PDB file of C-alpha atoms in Angstrom:
ATOM      1  CA  MET A  13     -12.098 -22.975  81.103  1.00 51.00           C
ATOM      2  CA  LYS A  14      -8.712 -23.162  80.242  1.00 65.00           C
ATOM      3  CA  ASP A  15      -6.492 -20.140  79.972  1.00 77.00           C
ATOM      4  CA  ARG A  16      -5.489 -19.236  76.433  1.00 83.00           C
ATOM      5  CA  ILE A  17      -2.255 -20.097  75.312  1.00 87.00           C
ATOM      6  CA  TYR A  18      -2.135 -16.951  72.219  1.00 89.00           C
ATOM      7  CA  PHE A  19       1.977 -17.034  71.264  1.00 89.00           C
ATOM      8  CA  LYS A  20       3.895 -20.034  70.177  1.00 89.00           C
ATOM      9  CA  THR A  21       7.368 -19.095  72.730  1.00 85.00           C
ATOM     10  CA  ARG A  22      10.314 -19.792  72.686  1.00 81.00           C
ATOM     11  CA  PRO A  23      12.478 -22.992  75.103  1.00 77.00           C
ATOM     12  CA  ARG A  24      14.123 -21.173  78.367  1.00 73.00           C
ATOM     13  CA  PHE A  25      17.388 -22.960  77.283  1.00 68.00           C
ATOM     14  CA  GLY A  26      19.228 -23.183  73.737  1.00 66.00           C
ATOM     15  CA  LYS A  27      18.427 -21.780  70.389  1.00 72.00           C
ATOM     16  CA  ALA A  28      14.784 -21.063  69.845  1.00 70.00           C
ATOM     17  CA  GLN A  29      13.311 -22.719  66.893  1.00 77.00           C
ATOM     18  CA  HIS A  30      12.154 -19.751  65.485  1.00 86.00           C
ATOM     19  CA  PRO A  31      12.746 -16.188  64.499  1.00 87.00           C
ATOM     20  CA  PHE A  32       9.273 -15.577  65.173  1.00 90.00           C
ATOM     21  CA  ASP A  33       9.138 -17.335  68.814  1.00 88.00           C
ATOM     22  CA  ILE A  34       8.590 -14.862  71.590  1.00 85.00           C
ATOM     23  CA  GLY A  35      10.237 -15.215  75.155  1.00 80.00           C
ATOM     24  CA  MET A  36      13.539 -14.789  77.031  1.00 76.00           C
ATOM     25  CA  PRO A  37      16.265 -17.835  76.525  1.00 70.00           C
ATOM     26  CA  PHE A  38      16.301 -18.333  81.017  1.00 69.00           C
ATOM     27  CA  PHE A  39      12.997 -17.684  82.967  1.00 64.00           C
ATOM     28  CA  TRP A  40      10.679 -15.044  82.232  1.00 61.00           C
ATOM     29  CA  TRP A  41       7.414 -14.578  83.370  1.00 59.00           C
ATOM     30  CA  LYS A  42       5.079 -15.566  80.666  1.00 62.00           C
ATOM     31  CA  GLY A  43       2.497 -12.609  82.377  1.00 67.00           C
ATOM     32  CA  HIS A  44       4.441 -10.807  80.287  1.00 77.00           C
ATOM     33  CA  TYR A  45       4.078 -12.081  77.223  1.00 82.00           C
ATOM     34  CA  ASP A  46       1.648  -9.715  74.934  1.00 87.00           C
ATOM     35  CA  LEU A  47       4.647  -7.549  75.692  1.00 88.00           C
ATOM     36  CA  HIS A  48       7.637 -10.205  74.246  1.00 88.00           C
ATOM     37  CA  PHE A  49       4.954 -10.291  71.372  1.00 91.00           C
ATOM     38  CA  LEU A  50       5.292  -6.335  70.915  1.00 93.00           C
ATOM     39  CA  LYS A  51       9.289  -7.073  71.234  1.00 91.00           C
ATOM     40  CA  ARG A  52       9.895  -9.558  68.379  1.00 92.00           C
ATOM     41  CA  LEU A  53       7.004  -7.248  66.371  1.00 93.00           C
ATOM     42  CA  TYR A  54       9.697  -4.906  66.488  1.00 93.00           C
ATOM     43  CA  GLU A  55      12.676  -6.492  65.090  1.00 92.00           C
ATOM     44  CA  ARG A  56      10.378  -7.416  62.040  1.00 92.00           C
ATOM     45  CA  THR A  57       9.815  -5.298  58.748  1.00 92.00           C
ATOM     46  CA  GLN A  58       6.368  -4.404  57.906  1.00 92.00           C
ATOM     47  CA  GLY A  59       6.616  -6.894  54.640  1.00 93.00           C
ATOM     48  CA  GLU A  60       7.104  -9.816  57.842  1.00 94.00           C
ATOM     49  CA  PHE A  61       3.715  -8.495  59.631  1.00 94.00           C
ATOM     50  CA  GLY A  62       1.742 -11.310  57.331  1.00 94.00           C
ATOM     51  CA  THR A  63       4.258 -14.471  58.121  1.00 94.00           C
ATOM     52  CA  TYR A  64       4.589 -12.941  61.607  1.00 95.00           C
ATOM     53  CA  TYR A  65       1.093 -13.078  62.382  1.00 95.00           C
ATOM     54  CA  ASP A  66       0.174 -16.395  60.936  1.00 95.00           C
ATOM     55  CA  HIS A  67       2.869 -18.203  62.896  1.00 95.00           C
ATOM     56  CA  HIS A  68       1.161 -17.749  66.003  1.00 94.00           C
ATOM     57  CA  LEU A  69      -2.434 -17.573  64.769  1.00 94.00           C
ATOM     58  CA  GLN A  70      -1.402 -21.186  63.358  1.00 94.00           C
ATOM     59  CA  PHE A  71       0.084 -22.128  66.907  1.00 92.00           C
ATOM     60  CA  PHE A  72      -3.303 -20.621  68.449  1.00 93.00           C
ATOM     61  CA  LEU A  73      -5.461 -22.506  66.283  1.00 93.00           C
ATOM     62  CA  GLN A  74      -4.015 -25.851  66.940  1.00 92.00           C
ATOM     63  CA  GLU A  75      -2.725 -25.517  71.022  1.00 89.00           C
ATOM     64  CA  ASN A  76      -6.126 -24.298  71.935  1.00 91.00           C
ATOM     65  CA  GLU A  77      -9.504 -26.579  71.111  1.00 88.00           C
ATOM     66  CA  GLY A  78     -12.458 -24.924  69.388  1.00 88.00           C
ATOM     67  CA  ALA A  79     -10.482 -21.364  68.851  1.00 88.00           C
ATOM     68  CA  SER A  80     -10.891 -19.539  65.999  1.00 92.00           C
ATOM     69  CA  GLU A  81      -9.178 -16.744  64.005  1.00 93.00           C
ATOM     70  CA  ILE A  82     -11.536 -14.101  64.705  1.00 93.00           C
ATOM     71  CA  GLU A  83     -10.844 -14.671  68.779  1.00 93.00           C
ATOM     72  CA  PHE A  84      -6.831 -14.119  67.986  1.00 94.00           C
ATOM     73  CA  PHE A  85      -7.527 -11.084  65.646  1.00 94.00           C
ATOM     74  CA  ARG A  86      -9.061  -8.850  68.499  1.00 93.00           C
ATOM     75  CA  HIS A  87      -6.564 -10.269  70.706  1.00 93.00           C
ATOM     76  CA  VAL A  88      -3.693  -9.320  68.844  1.00 94.00           C
ATOM     77  CA  ASN A  89      -5.865  -6.637  67.804  1.00 93.00           C
ATOM     78  CA  ASP A  90      -6.654  -5.382  71.071  1.00 93.00           C
ATOM     79  CA  ILE A  91      -2.551  -5.856  71.779  1.00 93.00           C
ATOM     80  CA  ALA A  92      -1.646  -3.382  69.632  1.00 93.00           C
ATOM     81  CA  SER A  93      -4.228  -0.306  70.279  1.00 92.00           C
ATOM     82  CA  ASP A  94      -4.077  -0.451  73.803  1.00 92.00           C
ATOM     83  CA  GLU A  95      -0.198  -0.135  73.152  1.00 92.00           C
ATOM     84  CA  LEU A  96      -0.138   2.133  70.857  1.00 91.00           C
ATOM     85  CA  GLY A  97      -2.108   4.015  72.735  1.00 90.00           C
ATOM     86  CA  LYS A  98       0.330   3.831  76.124  1.00 90.00           C
ATOM     87  CA  LEU A  99       2.927   5.512  74.147  1.00 88.00           C
ATOM     88  CA  ILE A 100       0.708   8.275  72.631  1.00 86.00           C
ATOM     89  CA  ALA A 101       0.459   9.334  75.765  1.00 85.00           C
ATOM     90  CA  ASP A 102       4.295   8.446  77.624  1.00 78.00           C
ATOM     91  CA  ASP A 103       5.755  10.376  75.065  1.00 70.00           C
ATOM     92  CA  LYS A 104       3.999  13.233  76.474  1.00 70.00           C
ATOM     93  CA  ARG A 105       5.977  12.438  79.630  1.00 69.00           C
ATOM     94  CA  GLU A 106       8.894  10.762  79.152  1.00 62.00           C
ATOM     95  CA  SER A 107      12.738  12.274  78.335  1.00 60.00           C
ATOM     96  CA  LYS A 108      13.995  13.850  75.000  1.00 66.00           C
ATOM     97  CA  SER A 109      16.125  10.728  74.683  1.00 67.00           C
ATOM     98  CA  LYS A 110      13.133   7.960  74.665  1.00 78.00           C
ATOM     99  CA  HIS A 111      11.393   9.831  72.292  1.00 79.00           C
ATOM    100  CA  ARG A 112      13.441   8.912  69.191  1.00 81.00           C
ATOM    101  CA  SER A 113      12.906   4.783  70.351  1.00 85.00           C
ATOM    102  CA  ILE A 114       8.707   5.919  70.966  1.00 86.00           C
ATOM    103  CA  VAL A 115       8.765   7.615  67.686  1.00 88.00           C
ATOM    104  CA  GLN A 116       9.618   4.417  66.306  1.00 90.00           C
ATOM    105  CA  GLN A 117       7.425   1.824  67.866  1.00 91.00           C
ATOM    106  CA  LYS A 118       4.430   4.356  67.710  1.00 91.00           C
ATOM    107  CA  LYS A 119       5.068   3.602  63.630  1.00 92.00           C
ATOM    108  CA  MET A 120       5.501  -0.034  63.342  1.00 93.00           C
ATOM    109  CA  LEU A 121       2.347  -0.245  65.686  1.00 94.00           C
ATOM    110  CA  ARG A 122       0.421   1.723  62.986  1.00 94.00           C
ATOM    111  CA  ALA A 123       1.699   0.076  60.392  1.00 94.00           C
ATOM    112  CA  PHE A 124       0.537  -3.533  61.878  1.00 94.00           C
ATOM    113  CA  LEU A 125      -2.737  -1.980  62.955  1.00 93.00           C
ATOM    114  CA  ALA A 126      -3.047  -0.975  59.036  1.00 93.00           C
ATOM    115  CA  HIS A 127      -2.005  -4.893  58.134  1.00 94.00           C
ATOM    116  CA  LEU A 128      -3.754  -5.600  60.391  1.00 93.00           C
ATOM    117  CA  ALA A 129      -7.246  -3.345  58.979  1.00 91.00           C
ATOM    118  CA  SER A 130      -6.555  -5.171  55.495  1.00 91.00           C
ATOM    119  CA  ILE A 131      -7.028  -8.694  56.737  1.00 91.00           C
ATOM    120  CA  ASP A 132      -9.453  -7.727  58.548  1.00 91.00           C
ATOM    121  CA  ARG A 133     -13.042 -10.137  57.535  1.00 88.00           C
ATOM    122  CA  TRP A 134     -15.112  -9.665  60.611  1.00 88.00           C
ATOM    123  CA  ASN A 135     -15.480  -5.589  60.493  1.00 84.00           C
ATOM    124  CA  THR A 136     -13.927  -5.290  63.807  1.00 81.00           C
ATOM    125  CA  THR A 137     -11.640  -2.887  63.649  1.00 78.00           C
ATOM    126  CA  ARG A 138     -13.717  -0.279  62.017  1.00 74.00           C
ATOM    127  CA  THR A 139     -17.047   1.739  63.347  1.00 72.00           C
ATOM    128  CA  LYS A 140     -20.340   1.054  62.739  1.00 73.00           C
ATOM    129  CA  ASP A 141     -20.795   4.581  60.674  1.00 74.00           C
ATOM    130  CA  GLU A 142     -17.568   3.962  59.084  1.00 71.00           C
ATOM    131  CA  ILE A 143     -18.698   0.681  57.773  1.00 70.00           C
ATOM    132  CA  ILE A 144     -22.321   1.896  56.822  1.00 79.00           C
ATOM    133  CA  ALA A 145     -20.392   4.861  54.608  1.00 78.00           C
ATOM    134  CA  GLU A 146     -18.146   1.666  52.863  1.00 73.00           C
ATOM    135  CA  MET A 147     -22.158   0.113  52.495  1.00 80.00           C
ATOM    136  CA  GLU A 148     -23.689   3.288  50.643  1.00 80.00           C
ATOM    137  CA  SER A 149     -20.364   4.174  48.424  1.00 83.00           C
ATOM    138  CA  GLU A 150     -20.831   0.446  47.319  1.00 83.00           C
ATOM    139  CA  ILE A 151     -24.366   1.066  46.424  1.00 87.00           C
ATOM    140  CA  ARG A 152     -23.366   3.777  44.649  1.00 87.00           C
ATOM    141  CA  GLU A 153     -21.403   2.384  42.364  1.00 87.00           C
ATOM    142  CA  LEU A 154     -23.326  -0.759  42.237  1.00 88.00           C
ATOM    143  CA  LYS A 155     -26.123   1.376  40.627  1.00 89.00           C
ATOM    144  CA  GLU A 156     -23.574   3.586  38.531  1.00 88.00           C
ATOM    145  CA  LEU A 157     -22.520  -0.229  37.070  1.00 89.00           C
ATOM    146  CA  VAL A 158     -26.247  -0.951  36.380  1.00 90.00           C
ATOM    147  CA  VAL A 159     -27.009   2.461  34.546  1.00 89.00           C
ATOM    148  CA  GLN A 160     -23.936   2.189  31.992  1.00 90.00           C
ATOM    149  CA  LEU A 161     -24.644  -1.831  32.054  1.00 90.00           C
ATOM    150  CA  THR A 162     -28.328  -0.258  31.636  1.00 89.00           C
ATOM    151  CA  LYS A 163     -26.618   1.311  28.378  1.00 88.00           C
ATOM    152  CA  GLU A 164     -25.294  -1.607  26.757  1.00 86.00           C
ATOM    153  CA  LEU A 165     -26.965  -3.175  26.690  1.00 85.00           C
ATOM    154  CA  LYS A 166     -29.886  -0.773  24.570  1.00 85.00           C
ATOM    155  CA  GLU A 167     -26.595  -0.077  22.149  1.00 84.00           C
ATOM    156  CA  ALA A 168     -26.216  -3.842  21.747  1.00 78.00           C
ATOM    157  CA  GLN A 169     -30.210  -4.822  21.992  1.00 78.00           C
ATOM    158  CA  LYS A 170     -30.002  -2.756  18.360  1.00 78.00           C
ATOM    159  CA  LEU A 171     -28.116  -4.856  16.078  1.00 73.00           C
ATOM    160  CA  GLU A 172     -30.172  -8.090  17.542  1.00 77.00           C
ATOM    161  CA  THR A 173     -32.932  -9.716  15.337  1.00 76.00           C
ATOM    162  CA  GLU A 174     -34.848 -13.164  16.050  1.00 79.00           C
ATOM    163  CA  GLY A 175     -34.573 -13.412  11.791  1.00 85.00           C
ATOM    164  CA  TYR A 176     -31.843 -15.271  10.378  1.00 89.00           C
ATOM    165  CA  ILE A 177     -31.136 -16.129   6.998  1.00 93.00           C
ATOM    166  CA  ASN A 178     -32.099 -20.419   6.145  1.00 94.00           C
ATOM    167  CA  ILE A 179     -29.571 -22.669   4.265  1.00 94.00           C
ATOM    168  CA  PRO A 180     -31.196 -25.230   2.645  1.00 94.00           C
ATOM    169  CA  GLU A 181     -30.200 -28.604   4.054  1.00 94.00           C
ATOM    170  CA  GLY A 182     -27.114 -30.364   3.179  1.00 93.00           C
ATOM    171  CA  TYR A 183     -25.585 -27.012   1.635  1.00 94.00           C
ATOM    172  CA  LEU A 184     -24.449 -25.822   5.205  1.00 94.00           C
ATOM    173  CA  LEU A 185     -20.917 -26.340   4.227  1.00 94.00           C
ATOM    174  CA  THR A 186     -21.231 -24.580   0.903  1.00 95.00           C
ATOM    175  CA  LEU A 187     -22.111 -21.004   2.545  1.00 94.00           C
ATOM    176  CA  VAL A 188     -19.039 -22.100   4.478  1.00 94.00           C
ATOM    177  CA  ASP A 189     -16.440 -23.074   1.593  1.00 93.00           C
ATOM    178  CA  ILE A 190     -17.793 -19.317   0.144  1.00 94.00           C
ATOM    179  CA  MET A 191     -16.756 -17.685   3.709  1.00 92.00           C
ATOM    180  CA  VAL A 192     -13.712 -19.574   3.289  1.00 91.00           C
ATOM    181  CA  LYS A 193     -12.927 -18.273   0.177  1.00 91.00           C
ATOM    182  CA  LEU A 194     -14.572 -14.761   1.547  1.00 91.00           C
ATOM    183  CA  ARG A 195     -11.460 -14.853   3.860  1.00 88.00           C
ATOM    184  CA  LYS A 196      -8.801 -15.238   1.748  1.00 88.00           C
ATOM    185  CA  GLN A 197      -9.327 -12.205  -0.897  1.00 89.00           C
ATOM    186  CA  ALA A 198      -6.938  -9.380  -1.414  1.00 88.00           C
ATOM    187  CA  LEU A 199      -7.004  -6.313  -2.321  1.00 88.00           C
ATOM    188  CA  LYS A 200      -4.770  -5.164  -5.439  1.00 86.00           C
ATOM    189  CA  ASP A 201      -2.476  -3.484  -2.774  1.00 88.00           C
ATOM    190  CA  GLY A 202      -2.207  -6.580  -0.471  1.00 86.00           C
ATOM    191  CA  ARG A 203      -4.531  -5.854   2.404  1.00 90.00           C
ATOM    192  CA  GLU A 204      -6.954  -8.276   2.779  1.00 88.00           C
ATOM    193  CA  LEU A 205     -10.825  -7.053   1.755  1.00 90.00           C
ATOM    194  CA  VAL A 206     -12.313  -9.029   4.917  1.00 88.00           C
ATOM    195  CA  PHE A 207      -9.931  -9.970   8.313  1.00 87.00           C
ATOM    196  CA  SER A 208     -10.673 -10.302  12.011  1.00 86.00           C
ATOM    197  CA  GLN A 209      -7.594 -11.034  14.755  1.00 85.00           C
ATOM    198  CA  PHE A 210     -10.128 -14.497  15.560  1.00 87.00           C
ATOM    199  CA  ALA A 211     -11.273 -17.040  13.107  1.00 87.00           C
ATOM    200  CA  MET A 212     -13.752 -17.600  15.578  1.00 90.00           C
ATOM    201  CA  VAL A 213     -15.789 -14.830  14.396  1.00 92.00           C
ATOM    202  CA  TRP A 214     -16.399 -16.472  11.837  1.00 91.00           C
ATOM    203  CA  VAL A 215     -17.803 -19.123  13.253  1.00 92.00           C
ATOM    204  CA  LYS A 216     -19.703 -17.332  15.731  1.00 92.00           C
ATOM    205  CA  MET A 217     -21.122 -15.134  12.810  1.00 91.00           C
ATOM    206  CA  ILE A 218     -22.622 -17.804  10.678  1.00 93.00           C
ATOM    207  CA  CYS A 219     -24.048 -19.588  13.865  1.00 92.00           C
ATOM    208  CA  ARG A 220     -25.645 -16.728  15.181  1.00 91.00           C
ATOM    209  CA  TYR A 221     -27.460 -15.628  12.031  1.00 91.00           C
ATOM    210  CA  PHE A 222     -27.559 -18.825   9.357  1.00 93.00           C
ATOM    211  CA  ARG A 223     -29.912 -21.891  10.310  1.00 94.00           C
ATOM    212  CA  GLU A 224     -29.522 -24.792   8.212  1.00 93.00           C
ATOM    213  CA  ASP A 225     -33.161 -26.270   7.353  1.00 92.00           C
ATOM    214  CA  ARG A 226     -34.814 -23.755  10.149  1.00 92.00           C
ATOM    215  CA  GLN A 227     -32.169 -25.696  12.363  1.00 93.00           C
ATOM    216  CA  PRO A 228     -29.153 -24.186  14.881  1.00 93.00           C
ATOM    217  CA  ILE A 229     -25.507 -24.479  13.222  1.00 93.00           C
ATOM    218  CA  SER A 230     -23.189 -26.263  15.831  1.00 92.00           C
ATOM    219  CA  ILE A 231     -20.554 -24.290  16.270  1.00 91.00           C
ATOM    220  CA  ASP A 232     -18.258 -27.926  16.465  1.00 89.00           C
ATOM    221  CA  THR A 233     -19.178 -28.327  13.456  1.00 88.00           C
ATOM    222  CA  ILE A 234     -17.964 -25.531  11.681  1.00 90.00           C
ATOM    223  CA  ARG A 235     -15.524 -24.430  13.367  1.00 89.00           C
ATOM    224  CA  ARG A 236     -12.263 -27.283  11.499  1.00 88.00           C
ATOM    225  CA  TYR A 237     -12.438 -25.460   8.552  1.00 89.00           C
ATOM    226  CA  PHE A 238     -11.318 -21.721  10.681  1.00 88.00           C
ATOM    227  CA  PRO A 239      -8.209 -22.297  11.578  1.00 85.00           C
ATOM    228  CA  ALA A 240      -6.306 -19.288  13.233  1.00 79.00           C
ATOM    229  CA  ASP A 241      -3.802 -18.903  11.071  1.00 75.00           C
ATOM    230  CA  LEU A 242      -4.055 -20.290   7.408  1.00 69.00           C
ATOM    231  CA  LYS A 243      -0.465 -19.924   6.585  1.00 69.00           C
ATOM    232  CA  ASP A 244      -0.254 -22.788   9.637  1.00 67.00           C
ATOM    233  CA  LEU A 245      -2.743 -25.132   9.234  1.00 64.00           C
ATOM    234  CA  LYS A 246      -3.452 -28.043  12.270  1.00 66.00           C
ATOM    235  CA  GLU A 247      -4.577 -31.348  12.562  1.00 64.00           C
ATOM    236  CA  LYS A 248      -7.536 -30.283  13.360  1.00 69.00           C
ATOM    237  CA  TYR A 249      -8.255 -27.881  10.334  1.00 81.00           C
ATOM    238  CA  ALA A 250     -10.469 -29.824   7.324  1.00 83.00           C
ATOM    239  CA  GLU A 251     -10.690 -29.074   3.903  1.00 87.00           C
ATOM    240  CA  ILE A 252     -14.943 -28.194   2.564  1.00 89.00           C
ATOM    241  CA  PRO A 253     -15.235 -31.253   0.002  1.00 92.00           C
ATOM    242  CA  SER A 254     -15.549 -30.507  -3.764  1.00 92.00           C
ATOM    243  CA  LYS A 255     -18.547 -31.274  -3.686  1.00 93.00           C
ATOM    244  CA  ASN A 256     -19.556 -28.565  -1.923  1.00 93.00           C
ATOM    245  CA  LYS A 257     -17.663 -26.013  -3.862  1.00 93.00           C
ATOM    246  CA  LEU A 258     -19.779 -25.066  -5.968  1.00 93.00           C
ATOM    247  CA  PHE A 259     -19.431 -21.063  -6.213  1.00 93.00           C
ATOM    248  CA  ASP A 260     -15.616 -18.863  -6.928  1.00 91.00           C
ATOM    249  CA  ILE A 261     -15.684 -15.338  -5.952  1.00 89.00           C
ATOM    250  CA  VAL A 262     -13.322 -13.256  -8.862  1.00 87.00           C
ATOM    251  CA  PRO A 263     -12.325  -9.990  -9.233  1.00 83.00           C
ATOM    252  CA  ALA A 264     -14.815  -8.244 -11.603  1.00 81.00           C
ATOM    253  CA  LYS A 265     -13.325  -6.793 -14.826  1.00 78.00           C
ATOM    254  CA  LYS A 266     -12.155  -3.161 -14.296  1.00 70.00           C
ATOM    255  CA  ARG A 267     -14.572  -0.686 -14.652  1.00 61.00           C
ATOM    256  CA  ARG A 268     -14.553   2.471 -15.795  1.00 58.00           C
TER     257      ARG A 268
END
């Protein structure tokens, strides 16, 4: 099997085609590509980790027949993990003068590994126990959600009914006219007698609880009689025919 080429390298002479390309401007040993990958990584900001990873991933997929992202992901994760372990061991042996740079490199590697963990769709960076613990947590949350939704469903079903109010055939718009007039009624203090933020509530109420000659009422049949704004009637708004306006709503006489 042909050796995989994991990272895009810069040309040996001239300027690099992209700042994410790895390598040196002259001769360098390709066997140390992992160190050059890390060197470029240390020059990046944490906000560039995603684009840096994607830059080399796309190159890897294009240059290697039959390659998959999980192969590239595992390779990059191994490089970063191995280097972090090496730095932790070196920090105990190196002089104080190198301690500062090692600490910064460890910080960058930990942040990069955290980024890899966030895009790990294959759970390669987590132990079996961690995966099981997360699944158990999700199961608990789903069970709690089922309990809550079941409770809400029972409450909603208290208002449900299999019955309906029947309207004689040909008098649907008469009922709609009454609802439209009811919607326009105002109290003495100027407040609306009945108010809904959305006009569609009226439409749904009629379709849900009424029938015309025992047949379901289509939303599309009556929605055009309930504009969103009574003061701004659009082209789709329709006026109820005069022949269907059989009733008026009038204020009652003042009672003692």
